[in-house]
mmCIF file of C-alpha atoms and ligand atoms in Angstrom:
data_model
loop_
_atom_site.group_PDB
_atom_site.id
_atom_site.type_symbol
_atom_site.label_atom_id
_atom_site.label_comp_id
_atom_site.label_asym_id
_atom_site.label_seq_id
_atom_site.Cartn_x
_atom_site.Cartn_y
_atom_site.Cartn_z
ATOM 1 C CA MET A 28 -61.855 -43.615 -6.615
ATOM 2 C CA ARG A 29 -65.290 -45.168 -6.894
ATOM 3 C CA VAL A 30 -68.421 -43.169 -7.548
ATOM 4 C CA VAL A 31 -71.678 -44.720 -6.427
ATOM 5 C CA MET A 32 -74.753 -43.346 -8.215
ATOM 6 C CA ARG A 33 -78.121 -43.029 -6.516
ATOM 7 C CA ASP A 34 -80.737 -45.676 -7.364
ATOM 8 C CA ASP A 35 -82.724 -43.052 -9.314
ATOM 9 C CA ALA A 36 -79.748 -41.584 -11.204
ATOM 10 C CA THR A 37 -80.519 -40.934 -14.855
ATOM 11 C CA LEU A 38 -78.440 -42.112 -17.796
ATOM 12 C CA LYS A 39 -77.579 -38.484 -18.455
ATOM 13 C CA GLN A 40 -76.170 -38.042 -14.942
ATOM 14 C CA ILE A 41 -74.159 -41.249 -15.260
ATOM 15 C CA GLY A 42 -72.866 -39.937 -18.597
ATOM 16 C CA GLN A 43 -71.850 -36.638 -16.971
ATOM 17 C CA VAL A 44 -69.691 -38.456 -14.418
ATOM 18 C CA ILE A 45 -68.070 -40.560 -17.130
ATOM 19 C CA THR A 46 -67.364 -37.503 -19.286
ATOM 20 C CA LEU A 47 -65.858 -35.583 -16.366
ATOM 21 C CA ILE A 48 -63.501 -38.465 -15.624
ATOM 22 C CA GLU A 49 -62.578 -38.959 -19.278
ATOM 23 C CA ASN A 50 -61.892 -35.258 -19.706
ATOM 24 C CA LYS A 51 -59.291 -35.533 -16.938
ATOM 25 C CA GLY A 52 -57.566 -38.207 -19.018
ATOM 26 C CA TYR A 53 -58.626 -41.229 -16.963
ATOM 27 C CA GLN A 54 -60.363 -44.412 -18.115
ATOM 28 C CA PRO A 55 -63.521 -45.112 -16.105
ATOM 29 C CA PHE A 56 -64.762 -48.667 -15.457
ATOM 30 C CA VAL A 57 -68.511 -49.017 -14.997
ATOM 31 C CA VAL A 58 -70.440 -51.777 -13.276
ATOM 32 C CA LYS A 59 -74.202 -51.995 -12.858
ATOM 33 C CA ASP A 60 -76.054 -54.482 -10.711
ATOM 34 C CA ASP A 61 -79.876 -54.595 -10.237
ATOM 35 C CA LYS A 62 -80.155 -50.938 -9.255
ATOM 36 C CA VAL A 63 -76.859 -49.327 -8.532
ATOM 37 C CA THR A 64 -74.310 -48.051 -11.028
ATOM 38 C CA THR A 65 -70.728 -47.701 -9.791
ATOM 39 C CA ILE A 66 -68.091 -45.869 -11.803
ATOM 40 C CA CYS A 67 -64.527 -46.506 -10.873
ATOM 41 C CA VAL A 68 -61.165 -44.997 -11.691
ATOM 42 C CA PRO A 69 -58.848 -47.492 -10.055
ATOM 43 C CA SER A 70 -55.636 -45.550 -10.517
ATOM 44 C CA ILE A 71 -56.600 -42.299 -8.787
ATOM 45 C CA GLN A 72 -57.448 -41.075 -5.334
ATOM 46 C CA ASP A 73 -57.525 -37.383 -6.445
ATOM 47 C CA GLU A 74 -59.146 -35.208 -3.719
ATOM 48 C CA LYS A 75 -60.108 -32.446 -6.172
ATOM 49 C CA LEU A 76 -61.897 -34.852 -8.450
ATOM 50 C CA PHE A 77 -63.904 -36.194 -5.509
ATOM 51 C CA ASP A 78 -65.307 -32.683 -4.919
ATOM 52 C CA GLU A 79 -66.072 -32.119 -8.609
ATOM 53 C CA VAL A 80 -67.875 -35.452 -8.953
ATOM 54 C CA MET A 81 -69.985 -34.737 -5.886
ATOM 55 C CA GLN A 82 -71.355 -31.614 -7.641
ATOM 56 C CA ILE A 83 -73.111 -33.796 -10.249
ATOM 57 C CA GLN A 84 -76.754 -34.569 -9.537
ATOM 58 C CA GLY A 85 -77.462 -38.259 -9.059
ATOM 59 C CA VAL A 86 -74.129 -38.999 -7.349
ATOM 60 C CA LYS A 87 -74.649 -40.652 -3.981
ATOM 61 C CA GLU A 88 -71.032 -40.829 -2.863
ATOM 62 C CA ALA A 89 -67.443 -40.718 -4.097
ATOM 63 C CA LEU A 90 -65.110 -42.838 -2.031
ATOM 64 C CA PRO A 91 -61.519 -43.976 -2.019
ATOM 65 C CA PHE A 92 -60.789 -47.708 -2.249
ATOM 66 C CA SER A 93 -59.714 -49.263 1.034
ATOM 67 C CA LYS A 94 -57.688 -52.040 -0.623
ATOM 68 C CA PRO A 95 -54.852 -51.955 -3.183
ATOM 69 C CA TYR A 96 -56.840 -54.194 -5.559
ATOM 70 C CA ARG A 97 -59.847 -52.341 -6.868
ATOM 71 C CA LEU A 98 -61.619 -53.643 -9.993
ATOM 72 C CA VAL A 99 -61.574 -57.190 -8.643
ATOM 73 C CA SER A 100 -62.785 -56.152 -5.192
ATOM 74 C CA ARG A 101 -66.240 -56.398 -3.684
ATOM 75 C CA GLU A 102 -66.079 -52.611 -3.166
ATOM 76 C CA PHE A 103 -66.304 -52.172 -6.932
ATOM 77 C CA ASN A 104 -68.827 -54.939 -7.530
ATOM 78 C CA ALA A 105 -70.807 -56.433 -4.664
ATOM 79 C CA SER A 106 -72.451 -59.075 -6.891
ATOM 80 C CA ASP A 107 -70.763 -62.339 -7.875
ATOM 81 C CA THR A 108 -69.288 -62.241 -11.366
ATOM 82 C CA VAL A 109 -70.385 -65.057 -13.647
ATOM 83 C CA ILE A 110 -67.983 -65.684 -16.530
ATOM 84 C CA ASP A 111 -69.463 -67.270 -19.610
ATOM 85 C CA VAL A 112 -67.062 -69.710 -21.226
ATOM 86 C CA GLY A 113 -69.157 -70.144 -24.346
ATOM 87 C CA ASP A 114 -72.323 -71.714 -22.998
ATOM 88 C CA VAL A 115 -70.675 -72.796 -19.725
ATOM 89 C CA PRO A 116 -71.136 -70.264 -16.913
ATOM 90 C CA VAL A 117 -68.422 -70.212 -14.239
ATOM 91 C CA GLY A 118 -69.369 -68.602 -10.927
ATOM 92 C CA GLY A 119 -73.121 -69.211 -11.085
ATOM 93 C CA LYS A 120 -75.184 -71.686 -9.082
ATOM 94 C CA GLU A 121 -73.784 -74.630 -11.001
ATOM 95 C CA ILE A 122 -70.422 -76.114 -9.990
ATOM 96 C CA VAL A 123 -68.102 -76.426 -12.999
ATOM 97 C CA LEU A 124 -65.756 -79.369 -13.410
ATOM 98 C CA MET A 125 -62.579 -79.005 -15.466
ATOM 99 C CA ALA A 126 -60.731 -82.279 -15.911
ATOM 100 C CA GLY A 127 -58.149 -83.958 -18.100
ATOM 101 C CA PRO A 128 -54.485 -84.884 -18.194
ATOM 102 C CA CYS A 129 -51.661 -82.745 -16.888
ATOM 103 C CA ALA A 130 -50.151 -82.713 -20.372
ATOM 104 C CA VAL A 131 -51.423 -83.585 -23.826
ATOM 105 C CA GLU A 132 -49.297 -86.580 -24.812
ATOM 106 C CA SER A 133 -51.011 -88.184 -27.781
ATOM 107 C CA LYS A 134 -54.331 -88.225 -29.598
ATOM 108 C CA GLU A 135 -55.273 -91.552 -28.081
ATOM 109 C CA GLN A 136 -54.459 -90.498 -24.517
ATOM 110 C CA LEU A 137 -56.293 -87.190 -24.864
ATOM 111 C CA PHE A 138 -59.379 -88.535 -26.615
ATOM 112 C CA THR A 139 -59.847 -91.499 -24.257
ATOM 113 C CA THR A 140 -59.511 -89.223 -21.227
ATOM 114 C CA ALA A 141 -61.742 -86.520 -22.746
ATOM 115 C CA GLU A 142 -64.495 -89.022 -23.488
ATOM 116 C CA SER A 143 -64.438 -90.344 -19.926
ATOM 117 C CA VAL A 144 -64.456 -86.957 -18.187
ATOM 118 C CA LYS A 145 -67.276 -85.746 -20.428
ATOM 119 C CA LYS A 146 -69.321 -88.815 -19.560
ATOM 120 C CA ALA A 147 -68.708 -88.234 -15.855
ATOM 121 C CA GLY A 148 -69.954 -84.626 -16.036
ATOM 122 C CA ALA A 149 -66.978 -82.377 -16.798
ATOM 123 C CA LYS A 150 -67.745 -79.364 -18.988
ATOM 124 C CA ILE A 151 -64.183 -78.231 -19.594
ATOM 125 C CA LEU A 152 -61.184 -80.263 -20.752
ATOM 126 C CA ARG A 153 -57.789 -79.421 -19.287
ATOM 127 C CA GLY A 154 -54.440 -80.345 -20.811
ATOM 128 C CA GLY A 155 -51.061 -78.667 -21.026
ATOM 129 C CA ALA A 156 -49.440 -78.148 -24.415
ATOM 130 C CA PHE A 157 -46.746 -75.772 -23.149
ATOM 131 C CA LYS A 158 -45.466 -77.249 -19.898
ATOM 132 C CA PRO A 159 -43.419 -75.205 -17.410
ATOM 133 C CA ARG A 160 -41.311 -78.057 -15.977
ATOM 134 C CA THR A 161 -38.923 -77.799 -13.044
ATOM 135 C CA SER A 162 -36.326 -79.745 -15.029
ATOM 136 C CA PRO A 163 -35.328 -78.797 -18.583
ATOM 137 C CA TYR A 164 -34.980 -82.548 -19.273
ATOM 138 C CA SER A 165 -38.628 -83.334 -18.476
ATOM 139 C CA PHE A 166 -41.331 -83.531 -21.167
ATOM 140 C CA GLN A 167 -42.033 -79.960 -22.250
ATOM 141 C CA GLY A 168 -45.352 -80.536 -24.029
ATOM 142 C CA LEU A 169 -46.423 -80.973 -27.647
ATOM 143 C CA LYS A 170 -46.735 -77.187 -28.165
ATOM 144 C CA GLU A 171 -48.970 -76.213 -31.115
ATOM 145 C CA GLU A 172 -49.581 -79.862 -31.997
ATOM 146 C CA GLY A 173 -51.025 -80.272 -28.493
ATOM 147 C CA LEU A 174 -53.259 -77.223 -28.965
ATOM 148 C CA LYS A 175 -54.642 -78.718 -32.172
ATOM 149 C CA LEU A 176 -55.424 -81.998 -30.419
ATOM 150 C CA LEU A 177 -57.171 -80.139 -27.608
ATOM 151 C CA ARG A 178 -59.332 -78.247 -30.097
ATOM 152 C CA GLU A 179 -60.179 -81.467 -31.922
ATOM 153 C CA ALA A 180 -61.084 -83.247 -28.678
ATOM 154 C CA GLY A 181 -63.166 -80.260 -27.591
ATOM 155 C CA ARG A 182 -65.141 -80.443 -30.805
ATOM 156 C CA GLU A 183 -65.507 -84.205 -30.723
ATOM 157 C CA PHE A 184 -66.771 -84.407 -27.133
ATOM 158 C CA ASP A 185 -68.402 -80.974 -26.765
ATOM 159 C CA LEU A 186 -65.992 -79.738 -24.116
ATOM 160 C CA LYS A 187 -64.520 -76.283 -23.628
ATOM 161 C CA ILE A 188 -60.721 -76.130 -23.437
ATOM 162 C CA VAL A 189 -58.391 -74.734 -20.764
ATOM 163 C CA THR A 190 -54.650 -74.785 -21.362
ATOM 164 C CA GLU A 191 -51.617 -73.059 -19.909
ATOM 165 C CA ILE A 192 -49.816 -70.100 -21.392
ATOM 166 C CA VAL A 193 -46.186 -69.689 -20.384
ATOM 167 C CA SER A 194 -44.856 -66.958 -22.643
ATOM 168 C CA PRO A 195 -46.359 -63.482 -23.266
ATOM 169 C CA GLY A 196 -45.526 -63.908 -26.946
ATOM 170 C CA ASP A 197 -47.911 -66.869 -27.262
ATOM 171 C CA VAL A 198 -51.164 -65.118 -26.335
ATOM 172 C CA GLU A 199 -52.456 -64.903 -29.887
ATOM 173 C CA LEU A 200 -51.494 -68.485 -30.711
ATOM 174 C CA ILE A 201 -53.095 -70.011 -27.615
ATOM 175 C CA ALA A 202 -56.179 -67.771 -27.696
ATOM 176 C CA GLY A 203 -56.722 -69.125 -31.218
ATOM 177 C CA TYR A 204 -57.308 -72.623 -29.801
ATOM 178 C CA ALA A 205 -58.323 -72.326 -26.133
ATOM 179 C CA ASP A 206 -61.515 -71.151 -24.445
ATOM 180 C CA ILE A 207 -59.677 -70.322 -21.196
ATOM 181 C CA LEU A 208 -55.997 -69.390 -20.899
ATOM 182 C CA GLN A 209 -54.387 -70.706 -17.750
ATOM 183 C CA VAL A 210 -51.677 -68.795 -15.908
ATOM 184 C CA GLY A 211 -49.745 -71.340 -13.872
ATOM 185 C CA ALA A 212 -48.554 -70.913 -10.310
ATOM 186 C CA ARG A 213 -45.008 -70.225 -11.508
ATOM 187 C CA ASN A 214 -46.219 -67.317 -13.613
ATOM 188 C CA MET A 215 -48.730 -65.661 -11.297
ATOM 189 C CA GLN A 216 -46.468 -62.644 -10.987
ATOM 190 C CA ASN A 217 -45.188 -62.608 -14.556
ATOM 191 C CA PHE A 218 -46.448 -59.084 -15.059
ATOM 192 C CA SER A 219 -45.727 -58.816 -18.772
ATOM 193 C CA LEU A 220 -47.783 -61.984 -19.294
ATOM 194 C CA LEU A 221 -50.608 -60.544 -17.165
ATOM 195 C CA GLU A 222 -50.499 -57.307 -19.168
ATOM 196 C CA GLN A 223 -50.829 -59.199 -22.436
ATOM 197 C CA LEU A 224 -53.794 -61.153 -21.057
ATOM 198 C CA GLY A 225 -55.449 -57.859 -20.122
ATOM 199 C CA LYS A 226 -55.620 -57.041 -23.823
ATOM 200 C CA ILE A 227 -57.773 -60.012 -24.822
ATOM 201 C CA ALA A 228 -61.393 -60.811 -24.011
ATOM 202 C CA LYS A 229 -61.015 -64.551 -23.384
ATOM 203 C CA PRO A 230 -61.323 -65.843 -19.809
ATOM 204 C CA VAL A 231 -58.119 -66.316 -17.849
ATOM 205 C CA LEU A 232 -57.660 -68.948 -15.140
ATOM 206 C CA LEU A 233 -55.198 -67.430 -12.678
ATOM 207 C CA LYS A 234 -53.531 -69.947 -10.397
ATOM 208 C CA ARG A 235 -52.157 -68.868 -7.047
ATOM 209 C CA GLY A 236 -48.396 -68.728 -6.859
ATOM 210 C CA MET A 237 -47.039 -71.336 -4.483
ATOM 211 C CA MET A 238 -45.510 -68.652 -2.275
ATOM 212 C CA CYS A 239 -47.986 -65.847 -2.833
ATOM 213 C CA THR A 240 -50.479 -64.320 -0.447
ATOM 214 C CA ILE A 241 -54.168 -63.868 -1.136
ATOM 215 C CA GLU A 242 -53.582 -60.143 -1.588
ATOM 216 C CA GLU A 243 -50.767 -60.729 -4.087
ATOM 217 C CA MET A 244 -53.053 -63.043 -6.045
ATOM 218 C CA LEU A 245 -55.745 -60.394 -6.182
ATOM 219 C CA MET A 246 -53.176 -57.824 -7.326
ATOM 220 C CA SER A 247 -52.266 -60.139 -10.207
ATOM 221 C CA ALA A 248 -55.949 -60.457 -11.115
ATOM 222 C CA GLU A 249 -56.108 -56.656 -10.952
ATOM 223 C CA TYR A 250 -53.365 -56.403 -13.613
ATOM 224 C CA ILE A 251 -55.536 -58.386 -16.034
ATOM 225 C CA ALA A 252 -58.723 -56.476 -15.169
ATOM 226 C CA ALA A 253 -56.992 -53.070 -15.312
ATOM 227 C CA GLY A 254 -55.702 -53.986 -18.758
ATOM 228 C CA GLY A 255 -59.320 -54.328 -19.903
ATOM 229 C CA ASN A 256 -60.095 -58.039 -19.428
ATOM 230 C CA PRO A 257 -62.520 -58.551 -16.516
ATOM 231 C CA ASN A 258 -62.876 -62.311 -17.170
ATOM 232 C CA VAL A 259 -60.611 -63.745 -14.496
ATOM 233 C CA ILE A 260 -61.219 -67.036 -12.680
ATOM 234 C CA LEU A 261 -59.118 -67.473 -9.531
ATOM 235 C CA CYS A 262 -57.654 -70.858 -8.614
ATOM 236 C CA GLU A 263 -56.351 -72.033 -5.249
ATOM 237 C CA ARG A 264 -53.859 -74.857 -5.955
ATOM 238 C CA GLY A 265 -51.983 -75.193 -2.703
ATOM 239 C CA ILE A 266 -49.117 -73.207 -1.256
ATOM 240 C CA ARG A 267 -45.702 -74.230 -0.008
ATOM 241 C CA THR A 268 -45.530 -74.617 3.747
ATOM 242 C CA PHE A 269 -43.256 -76.484 6.182
ATOM 243 C CA GLU A 270 -45.428 -79.594 5.680
ATOM 244 C CA ARG A 271 -43.788 -82.020 3.255
ATOM 245 C CA HIS A 272 -46.225 -84.936 3.432
ATOM 246 C CA MET A 273 -48.118 -83.527 0.469
ATOM 247 C CA ARG A 274 -46.786 -81.716 -2.575
ATOM 248 C CA ASN A 275 -48.337 -78.478 -1.305
ATOM 249 C CA THR A 276 -50.800 -77.424 1.386
ATOM 250 C CA LEU A 277 -54.285 -76.640 0.104
ATOM 251 C CA ASP A 278 -55.211 -73.311 1.660
ATOM 252 C CA ILE A 279 -58.886 -74.082 2.032
ATOM 253 C CA SER A 280 -59.424 -70.866 3.982
ATOM 254 C CA ALA A 281 -58.457 -68.925 0.850
ATOM 255 C CA VAL A 282 -61.792 -69.958 -0.689
ATOM 256 C CA PRO A 283 -64.129 -68.114 1.721
ATOM 257 C CA ALA A 284 -61.564 -65.306 2.073
ATOM 258 C CA LEU A 285 -61.420 -64.713 -1.692
ATOM 259 C CA LYS A 286 -65.215 -64.922 -1.896
ATOM 260 C CA GLU A 287 -65.433 -62.178 0.723
ATOM 261 C CA LEU A 288 -62.787 -59.911 -0.824
ATOM 262 C CA SER A 289 -63.518 -60.410 -4.524
ATOM 263 C CA HIS A 290 -66.495 -60.861 -6.831
ATOM 264 C CA LEU A 291 -64.520 -63.163 -9.157
ATOM 265 C CA PRO A 292 -65.241 -66.904 -9.380
ATOM 266 C CA ILE A 293 -62.839 -69.197 -7.527
ATOM 267 C CA ILE A 294 -62.035 -72.809 -8.258
ATOM 268 C CA VAL A 295 -59.865 -75.350 -6.428
ATOM 269 C CA ASP A 296 -57.160 -77.614 -7.847
ATOM 270 C CA PRO A 297 -56.879 -80.614 -5.492
ATOM 271 C CA SER A 298 -54.397 -82.391 -7.812
ATOM 272 C CA HIS A 299 -51.455 -79.978 -7.545
ATOM 273 C CA ALA A 300 -52.387 -79.210 -3.924
ATOM 274 C CA SER A 301 -51.889 -82.824 -2.851
ATOM 275 C CA GLY A 302 -49.673 -84.382 -5.507
ATOM 276 C CA ASN A 303 -51.256 -87.721 -4.662
ATOM 277 C CA ASP A 304 -54.388 -89.307 -6.128
ATOM 278 C CA ARG A 305 -55.359 -90.781 -2.740
ATOM 279 C CA TYR A 306 -55.968 -87.315 -1.307
ATOM 280 C CA VAL A 307 -57.560 -85.675 -4.347
ATOM 281 C CA PRO A 308 -61.183 -86.713 -3.593
ATOM 282 C CA ALA A 309 -61.100 -85.416 0.006
ATOM 283 C CA LEU A 310 -59.637 -82.063 -1.049
ATOM 284 C CA ALA A 311 -62.084 -81.754 -3.946
ATOM 285 C CA LEU A 312 -65.047 -82.338 -1.632
ATOM 286 C CA ALA A 313 -63.623 -79.857 0.898
ATOM 287 C CA GLY A 314 -63.212 -77.238 -1.838
ATOM 288 C CA ILE A 315 -66.854 -77.406 -2.836
ATOM 289 C CA ALA A 316 -67.979 -77.468 0.806
ATOM 290 C CA ALA A 317 -65.919 -74.298 1.392
ATOM 291 C CA GLY A 318 -67.755 -72.468 -1.404
ATOM 292 C CA ALA A 319 -65.634 -72.969 -4.521
ATOM 293 C CA ASP A 320 -67.375 -72.494 -7.875
ATOM 294 C CA GLY A 321 -65.611 -75.415 -9.479
ATOM 295 C CA LEU A 322 -62.646 -77.755 -9.586
ATOM 296 C CA ILE A 323 -59.789 -78.488 -11.939
ATOM 297 C CA ILE A 324 -58.702 -82.108 -11.591
ATOM 298 C CA GLU A 325 -56.054 -84.161 -13.351
ATOM 299 C CA VAL A 326 -57.406 -87.369 -14.890
ATOM 300 C CA HIS A 327 -55.380 -89.757 -17.050
ATOM 301 C CA SER A 328 -56.602 -92.775 -19.003
ATOM 302 C CA CYS A 329 -53.402 -94.659 -18.071
ATOM 303 C CA ARG A 330 -51.746 -92.905 -15.144
ATOM 304 C CA GLU A 331 -48.829 -95.346 -14.823
ATOM 305 C CA GLU A 332 -47.645 -94.216 -18.248
ATOM 306 C CA ALA A 333 -48.231 -90.474 -17.800
ATOM 307 C CA LEU A 334 -45.349 -88.237 -18.884
ATOM 308 C CA CYS A 335 -46.267 -85.698 -16.234
ATOM 309 C CA ASP A 336 -48.027 -85.790 -12.833
ATOM 310 C CA GLY A 337 -49.224 -89.403 -13.123
ATOM 311 C CA LYS A 338 -49.046 -89.876 -9.347
ATOM 312 C CA GLN A 339 -51.682 -87.252 -8.696
ATOM 313 C CA SER A 340 -53.918 -88.106 -11.663
ATOM 314 C CA LEU A 341 -57.195 -89.903 -11.061
ATOM 315 C CA GLU A 342 -58.238 -92.900 -13.061
ATOM 316 C CA PRO A 343 -61.386 -92.174 -15.089
ATOM 317 C CA GLU A 344 -63.484 -94.501 -12.865
ATOM 318 C CA THR A 345 -62.279 -92.769 -9.698
ATOM 319 C CA PHE A 346 -63.150 -89.405 -11.205
ATOM 320 C CA ALA A 347 -66.647 -90.611 -12.114
ATOM 321 C CA ALA A 348 -67.190 -91.928 -8.565
ATOM 322 C CA LEU A 349 -65.944 -88.625 -7.121
ATOM 323 C CA VAL A 350 -68.447 -86.677 -9.228
ATOM 324 C CA GLU A 351 -71.292 -88.649 -7.578
ATOM 325 C CA GLN A 352 -69.974 -87.663 -4.125
ATOM 326 C CA LEU A 353 -69.483 -84.064 -5.250
ATOM 327 C CA LYS A 354 -73.128 -83.907 -6.298
ATOM 328 C CA ARG A 355 -74.185 -84.612 -2.726
ATOM 329 C CA VAL A 356 -71.839 -82.015 -1.228
ATOM 330 C CA ALA A 357 -72.931 -79.472 -3.850
ATOM 331 C CA ALA A 358 -76.574 -80.025 -2.910
ATOM 332 C CA ALA A 359 -75.701 -79.624 0.787
ATOM 333 C CA VAL A 360 -74.258 -76.153 0.121
ATOM 334 C CA ASN A 361 -77.166 -75.208 -2.128
ATOM 335 C CA ARG A 362 -75.277 -75.578 -5.408
ATOM 336 C CA LYS A 363 -75.976 -77.682 -8.482
ATOM 337 C CA LEU A 364 -73.828 -80.212 -10.226
HETATM 338 C C1 PEP B 562 -50.889 -77.601 -14.210
HETATM 339 O O1 PEP B 562 -52.063 -77.233 -14.081
HETATM 340 O O2 PEP B 562 -50.558 -78.596 -14.885
HETATM 341 C C2 PEP B 562 -49.840 -76.904 -13.451
HETATM 342 C C3 PEP B 562 -48.581 -76.864 -13.879
HETATM 343 O O3 PEP B 562 -50.294 -76.334 -12.343
HETATM 344 P P1 PEP B 562 -49.590 -75.285 -11.335
HETATM 345 O O4 PEP B 562 -49.251 -74.100 -12.159
HETATM 346 O O5 PEP B 562 -50.665 -75.016 -10.325
HETATM 347 O O6 PEP B 562 -48.396 -75.970 -10.734
HETATM 348 MN MN1 MN B 563 -49.907 -81.061 -13.610
#
């Protein structure tokens, strides 16, 4: 149920609605844009409560949700959500670039790459310390050692940090180092992980599962929001289709669709979508043209020697040249970079 207050509703009337809902044992979520306050109880569609709420002065309407996802929907919040990652806003007018290696491999590799992406205009450094690999024999990441290096590089080059969390038991550990916790495609529907991430306040980057629909992705975001953490950044990273030329198929239409259905920021990952550095620039430019709020791109200081995803990683110079092109596309769609 969502309760929309009138523009002239008083704080007391808003408080009365909240108290009524709380007294029934439900937790209300409140959002306020310029004028309108909306109070939402995502879990109920209780007819009797609708009637009781409508008795309170200042209530304009009490409506059911039309979609299964609620807190992350435009019905709950018509305005775009801007998530502050420290002093870096994600979802505002400015396009945000997250860049760095697939995996943290060594101090030298991470620092050289971090320095180059910072110089090119990235605000957030990516790098996996816990790697969910298809093969158990592939490099699994440096674990906590990798987290420490990320933190050090972040400090040295004034970059925020995004890194993947694989296990629900690692939330506290990773939140101690990272500014954004990334849920990888393989874990988009790991509901116990999503529940744990609902309990923290740090932003979560939720990647779309390779075989998941837009609605399923929004339901996963809803798990995190319903748990109490509204700071979710969505990420389209390609889905598995019959096409095998690329690693995945970037679902570019998901960008405007998610913008229409949800108030959350959305970014595009052209690296995992294509699996090939030759295609990354075109997909990155398309993502921004389609309305994405940012990009997450793999960059490696020596891609031939990468322990993970070297083929799709950009060289630092290619990344810097891409940023110049992105600036022009951003300006064309009335965004800043
Ligand atoms: C990654 O970002 O390195 C990664 C594993 O991505 P995805 O979960 O999208 O495959
Ligand atoms: Mn990767």
